[in-house]
Coordinates of C-alpha atoms in Angstrom, one line a residue:
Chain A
X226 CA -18.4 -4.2 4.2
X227 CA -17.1 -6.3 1.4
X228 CA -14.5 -4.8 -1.1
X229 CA -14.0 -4.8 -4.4
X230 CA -14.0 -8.4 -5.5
X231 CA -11.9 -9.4 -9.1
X232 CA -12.3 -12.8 -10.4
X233 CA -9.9 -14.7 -11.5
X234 CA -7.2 -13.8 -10.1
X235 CA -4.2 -14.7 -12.2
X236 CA -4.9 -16.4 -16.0
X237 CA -2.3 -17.9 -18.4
X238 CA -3.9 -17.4 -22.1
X239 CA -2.4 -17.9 -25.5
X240 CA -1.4 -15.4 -28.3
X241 CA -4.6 -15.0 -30.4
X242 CA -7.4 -16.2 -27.8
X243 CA -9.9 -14.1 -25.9
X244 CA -10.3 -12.9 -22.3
X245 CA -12.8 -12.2 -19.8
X246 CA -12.3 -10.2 -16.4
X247 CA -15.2 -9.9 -14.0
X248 CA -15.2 -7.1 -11.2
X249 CA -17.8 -6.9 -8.4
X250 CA -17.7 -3.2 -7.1
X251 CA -18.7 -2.3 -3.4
X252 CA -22.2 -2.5 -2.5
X253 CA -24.0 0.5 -3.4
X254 CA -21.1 1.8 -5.7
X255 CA -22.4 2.2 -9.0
X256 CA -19.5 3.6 -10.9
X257 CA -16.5 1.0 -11.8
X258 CA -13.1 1.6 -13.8
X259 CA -10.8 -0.4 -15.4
X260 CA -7.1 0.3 -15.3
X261 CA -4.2 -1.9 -16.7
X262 CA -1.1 -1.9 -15.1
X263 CA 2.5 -2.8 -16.2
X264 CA 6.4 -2.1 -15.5
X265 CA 6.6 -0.2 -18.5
X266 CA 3.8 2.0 -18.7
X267 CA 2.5 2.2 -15.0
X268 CA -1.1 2.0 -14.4
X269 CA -3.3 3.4 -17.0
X270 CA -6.8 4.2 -17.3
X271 CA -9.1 1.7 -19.8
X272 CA -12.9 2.9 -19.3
X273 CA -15.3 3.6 -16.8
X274 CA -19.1 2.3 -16.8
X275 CA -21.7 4.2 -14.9
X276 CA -25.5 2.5 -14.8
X277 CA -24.5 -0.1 -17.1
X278 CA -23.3 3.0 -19.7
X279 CA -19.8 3.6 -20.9
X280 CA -19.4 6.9 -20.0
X281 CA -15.3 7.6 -20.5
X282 CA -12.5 5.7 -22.4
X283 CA -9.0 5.5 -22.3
X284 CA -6.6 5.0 -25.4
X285 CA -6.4 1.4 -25.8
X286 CA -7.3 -0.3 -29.0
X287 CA -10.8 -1.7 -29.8
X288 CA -9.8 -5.0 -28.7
X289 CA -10.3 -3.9 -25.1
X290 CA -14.2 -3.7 -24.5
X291 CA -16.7 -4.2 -21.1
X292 CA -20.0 -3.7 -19.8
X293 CA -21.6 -3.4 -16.4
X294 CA -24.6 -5.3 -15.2
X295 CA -27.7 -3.8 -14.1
X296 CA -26.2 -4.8 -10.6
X297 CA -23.6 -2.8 -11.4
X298 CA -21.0 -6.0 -11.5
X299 CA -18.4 -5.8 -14.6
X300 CA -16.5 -7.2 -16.4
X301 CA -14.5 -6.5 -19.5
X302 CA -12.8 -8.5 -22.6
X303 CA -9.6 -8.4 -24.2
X304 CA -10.1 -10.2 -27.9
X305 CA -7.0 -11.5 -30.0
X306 CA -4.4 -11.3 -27.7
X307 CA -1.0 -10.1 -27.7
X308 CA 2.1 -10.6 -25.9
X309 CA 2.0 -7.3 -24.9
X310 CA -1.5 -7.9 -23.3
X311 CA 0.3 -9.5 -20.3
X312 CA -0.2 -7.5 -17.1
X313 CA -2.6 -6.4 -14.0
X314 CA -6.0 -5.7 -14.8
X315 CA -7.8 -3.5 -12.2
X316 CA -10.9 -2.9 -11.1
X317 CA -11.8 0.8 -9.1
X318 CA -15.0 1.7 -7.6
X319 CA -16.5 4.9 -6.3
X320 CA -20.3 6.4 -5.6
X321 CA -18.9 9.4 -8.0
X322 CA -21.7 9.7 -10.6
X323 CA -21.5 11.5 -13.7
X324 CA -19.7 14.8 -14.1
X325 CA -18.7 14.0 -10.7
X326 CA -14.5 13.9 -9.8
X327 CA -14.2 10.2 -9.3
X328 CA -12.4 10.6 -5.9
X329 CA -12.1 7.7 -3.1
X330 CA -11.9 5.1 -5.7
X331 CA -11.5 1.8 -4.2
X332 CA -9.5 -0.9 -5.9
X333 CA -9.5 -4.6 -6.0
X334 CA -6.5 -7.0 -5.7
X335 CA -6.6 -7.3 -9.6
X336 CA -6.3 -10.0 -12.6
X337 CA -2.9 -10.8 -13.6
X338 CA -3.0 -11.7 -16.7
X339 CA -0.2 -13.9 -18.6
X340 CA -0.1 -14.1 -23.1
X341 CA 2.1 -16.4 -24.0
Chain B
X157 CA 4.1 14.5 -21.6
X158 CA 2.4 12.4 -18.9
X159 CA 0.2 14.8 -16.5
X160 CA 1.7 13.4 -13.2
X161 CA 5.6 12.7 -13.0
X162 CA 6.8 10.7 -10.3
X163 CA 10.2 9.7 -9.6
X164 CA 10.4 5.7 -9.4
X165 CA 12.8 5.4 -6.5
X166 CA 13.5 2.9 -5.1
X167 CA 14.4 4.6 -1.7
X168 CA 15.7 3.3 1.0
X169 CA 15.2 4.0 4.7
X170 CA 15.7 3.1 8.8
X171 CA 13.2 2.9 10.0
X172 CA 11.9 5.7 12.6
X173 CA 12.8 7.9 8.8
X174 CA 10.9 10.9 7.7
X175 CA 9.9 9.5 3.7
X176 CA 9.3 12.2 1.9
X177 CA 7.6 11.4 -1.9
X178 CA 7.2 13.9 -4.3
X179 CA 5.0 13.8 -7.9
X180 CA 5.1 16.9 -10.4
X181 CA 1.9 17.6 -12.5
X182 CA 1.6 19.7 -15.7
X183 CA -1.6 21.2 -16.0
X184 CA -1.5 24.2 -13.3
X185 CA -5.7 24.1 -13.3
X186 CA -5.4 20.3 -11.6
X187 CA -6.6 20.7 -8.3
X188 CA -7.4 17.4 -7.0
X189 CA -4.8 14.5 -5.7
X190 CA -4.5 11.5 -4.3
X191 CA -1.6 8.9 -2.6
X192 CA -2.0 5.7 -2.7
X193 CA -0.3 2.3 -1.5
X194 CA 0.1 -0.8 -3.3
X195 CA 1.8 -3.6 -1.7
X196 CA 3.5 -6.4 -3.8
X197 CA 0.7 -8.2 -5.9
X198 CA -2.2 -6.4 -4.2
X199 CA -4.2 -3.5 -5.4
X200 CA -3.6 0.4 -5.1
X201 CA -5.2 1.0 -1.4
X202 CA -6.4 4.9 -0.6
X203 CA -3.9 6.6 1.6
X204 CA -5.4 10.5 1.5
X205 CA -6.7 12.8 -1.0
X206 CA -6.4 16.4 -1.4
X207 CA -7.5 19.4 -2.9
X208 CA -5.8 22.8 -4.5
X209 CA -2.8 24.0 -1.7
X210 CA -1.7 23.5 1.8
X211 CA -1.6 20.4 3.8
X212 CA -3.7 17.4 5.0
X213 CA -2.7 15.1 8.2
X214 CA -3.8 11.7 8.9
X215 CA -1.9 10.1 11.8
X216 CA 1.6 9.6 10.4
X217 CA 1.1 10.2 6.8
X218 CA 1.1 14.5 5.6
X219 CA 0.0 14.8 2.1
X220 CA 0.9 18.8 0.6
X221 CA 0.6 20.5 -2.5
X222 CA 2.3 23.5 -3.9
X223 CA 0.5 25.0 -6.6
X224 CA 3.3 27.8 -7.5
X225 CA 5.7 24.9 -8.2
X226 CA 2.9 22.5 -9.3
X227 CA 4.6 20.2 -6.8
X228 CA 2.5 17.4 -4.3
X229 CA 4.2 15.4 -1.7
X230 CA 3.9 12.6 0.7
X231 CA 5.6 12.7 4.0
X232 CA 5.6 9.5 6.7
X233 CA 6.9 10.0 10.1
X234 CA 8.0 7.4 12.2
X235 CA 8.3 4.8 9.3
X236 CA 8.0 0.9 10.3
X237 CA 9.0 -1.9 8.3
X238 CA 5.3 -2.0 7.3
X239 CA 5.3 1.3 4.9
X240 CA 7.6 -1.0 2.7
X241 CA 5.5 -0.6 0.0
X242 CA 4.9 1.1 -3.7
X243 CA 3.4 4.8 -3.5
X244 CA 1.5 6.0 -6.1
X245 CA 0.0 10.1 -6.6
X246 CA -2.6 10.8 -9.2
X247 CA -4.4 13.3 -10.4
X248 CA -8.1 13.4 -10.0
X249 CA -11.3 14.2 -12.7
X250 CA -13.8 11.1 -14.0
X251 CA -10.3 9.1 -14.0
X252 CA -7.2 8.7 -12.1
X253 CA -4.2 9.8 -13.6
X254 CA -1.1 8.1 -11.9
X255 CA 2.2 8.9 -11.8
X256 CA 5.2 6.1 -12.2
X257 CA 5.1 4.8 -8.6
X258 CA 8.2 5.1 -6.0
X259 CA 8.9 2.3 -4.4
X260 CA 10.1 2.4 -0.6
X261 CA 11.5 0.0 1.5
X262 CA 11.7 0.3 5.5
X263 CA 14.9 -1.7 7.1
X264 CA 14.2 -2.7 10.6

């Protein structure tokens, strides 16, 4: 059974330009999360999409957005980027629905991400 | 305050070593935890997950939680060079909470 699948997986941007991350979730999971993770802060949680619906979010600023695809693939968008930007993007995903404690969330090998 | 505290390490064992790894949450209703792995530049990987107090075993690896001191902890026995790795706990609802990460390494 295939895993979690991120593409790309490392990107060098500039200050200022945009980003897109794509995540492919396990077959047959249809919840997928988004965490960032950096020395400084650890990982922390971005949003999570359920049936192509935003259900939570985490505090990041409004620059960070996604979506999920009828097929329940991902991805998500970082606009005018910062410095501070730099880090691992990852990608979780579970069969939790709803309501449901997301537990045995599976991750993939990530997006690192570079600003300069 | 963060809801899972986790002291960063890094620690330092022989291997054949008990590790023991301990997180400290906040909220006393969190019920739900989980360890997991990372290995340097992969993703988190699912050790165990557990639920309210006592103890779970899966071969080598005992995850425990101690609800009176709002304490969880990882314990490997018979640790190989392989274990060398980044453990992460979290807390469990619609998210994952993590704590800091403590990083081990296992010297042959």
């Amino acid at each position: 059974k295939a895993g979690v699948t991120q593409t790309p997986r490392y990107l060098i941007k500039t200050r200022g330009q945009q980003v897109t991350l794509s995540c492919s979730p396990i077959s047959g999971h249809r919840s997928v999360s988004w965490y960032q993770q950096t020395p400084g802060q650890g990982l922390q949680f971005l949003f999570e999409y359920f049936s192509e619906t935003q259900r939570n979010k985490g505090n990041f600023p409004g620059r960070f957005s996604g979506r999920q695809f009828s097929n329940s693939r991902s991805e998500m968008n970082v606009s005018t980027l910062e410095l501070g930007d730099s880090a691992l993007y990852l990608c979780a995903s579970s069969l939790a629905s709803p309501g449901q404690r997301n537990t045995e969330a599976f991750f993939g090998q990530g997006t690192r991400l570079t600003v300069v | 305050q963060k809801e899972v505290e986790q002291d960063p390490g890094p620690l330092s064992v022989p291997e054949g070593a008990i590790v023991s790894l301990n997180c400290t949450y906040s909220n006393s209703a969190f019920q739900y935890f989980m360890w997991y792995r990372q290995y340097s530049r992969k993703g988190p990987e699912l050790l165990m997950y557990t639920y309210s107090s006592g103890n779970k075993e899966d071969g080598r690896f005992t995850a425990q939680v101690d609800k009176s001191s709002k304490y969880i902890s990882l314990f490997i026995r018979d640790s190989q060079p392989s274990d060398s790795a980044t453990y992460l706990c979290a807390h469990v609802d619609y998210k994952l909470s993590f704590g800091a990460g403590t990083t081990v390494t296992v010297r042959a």
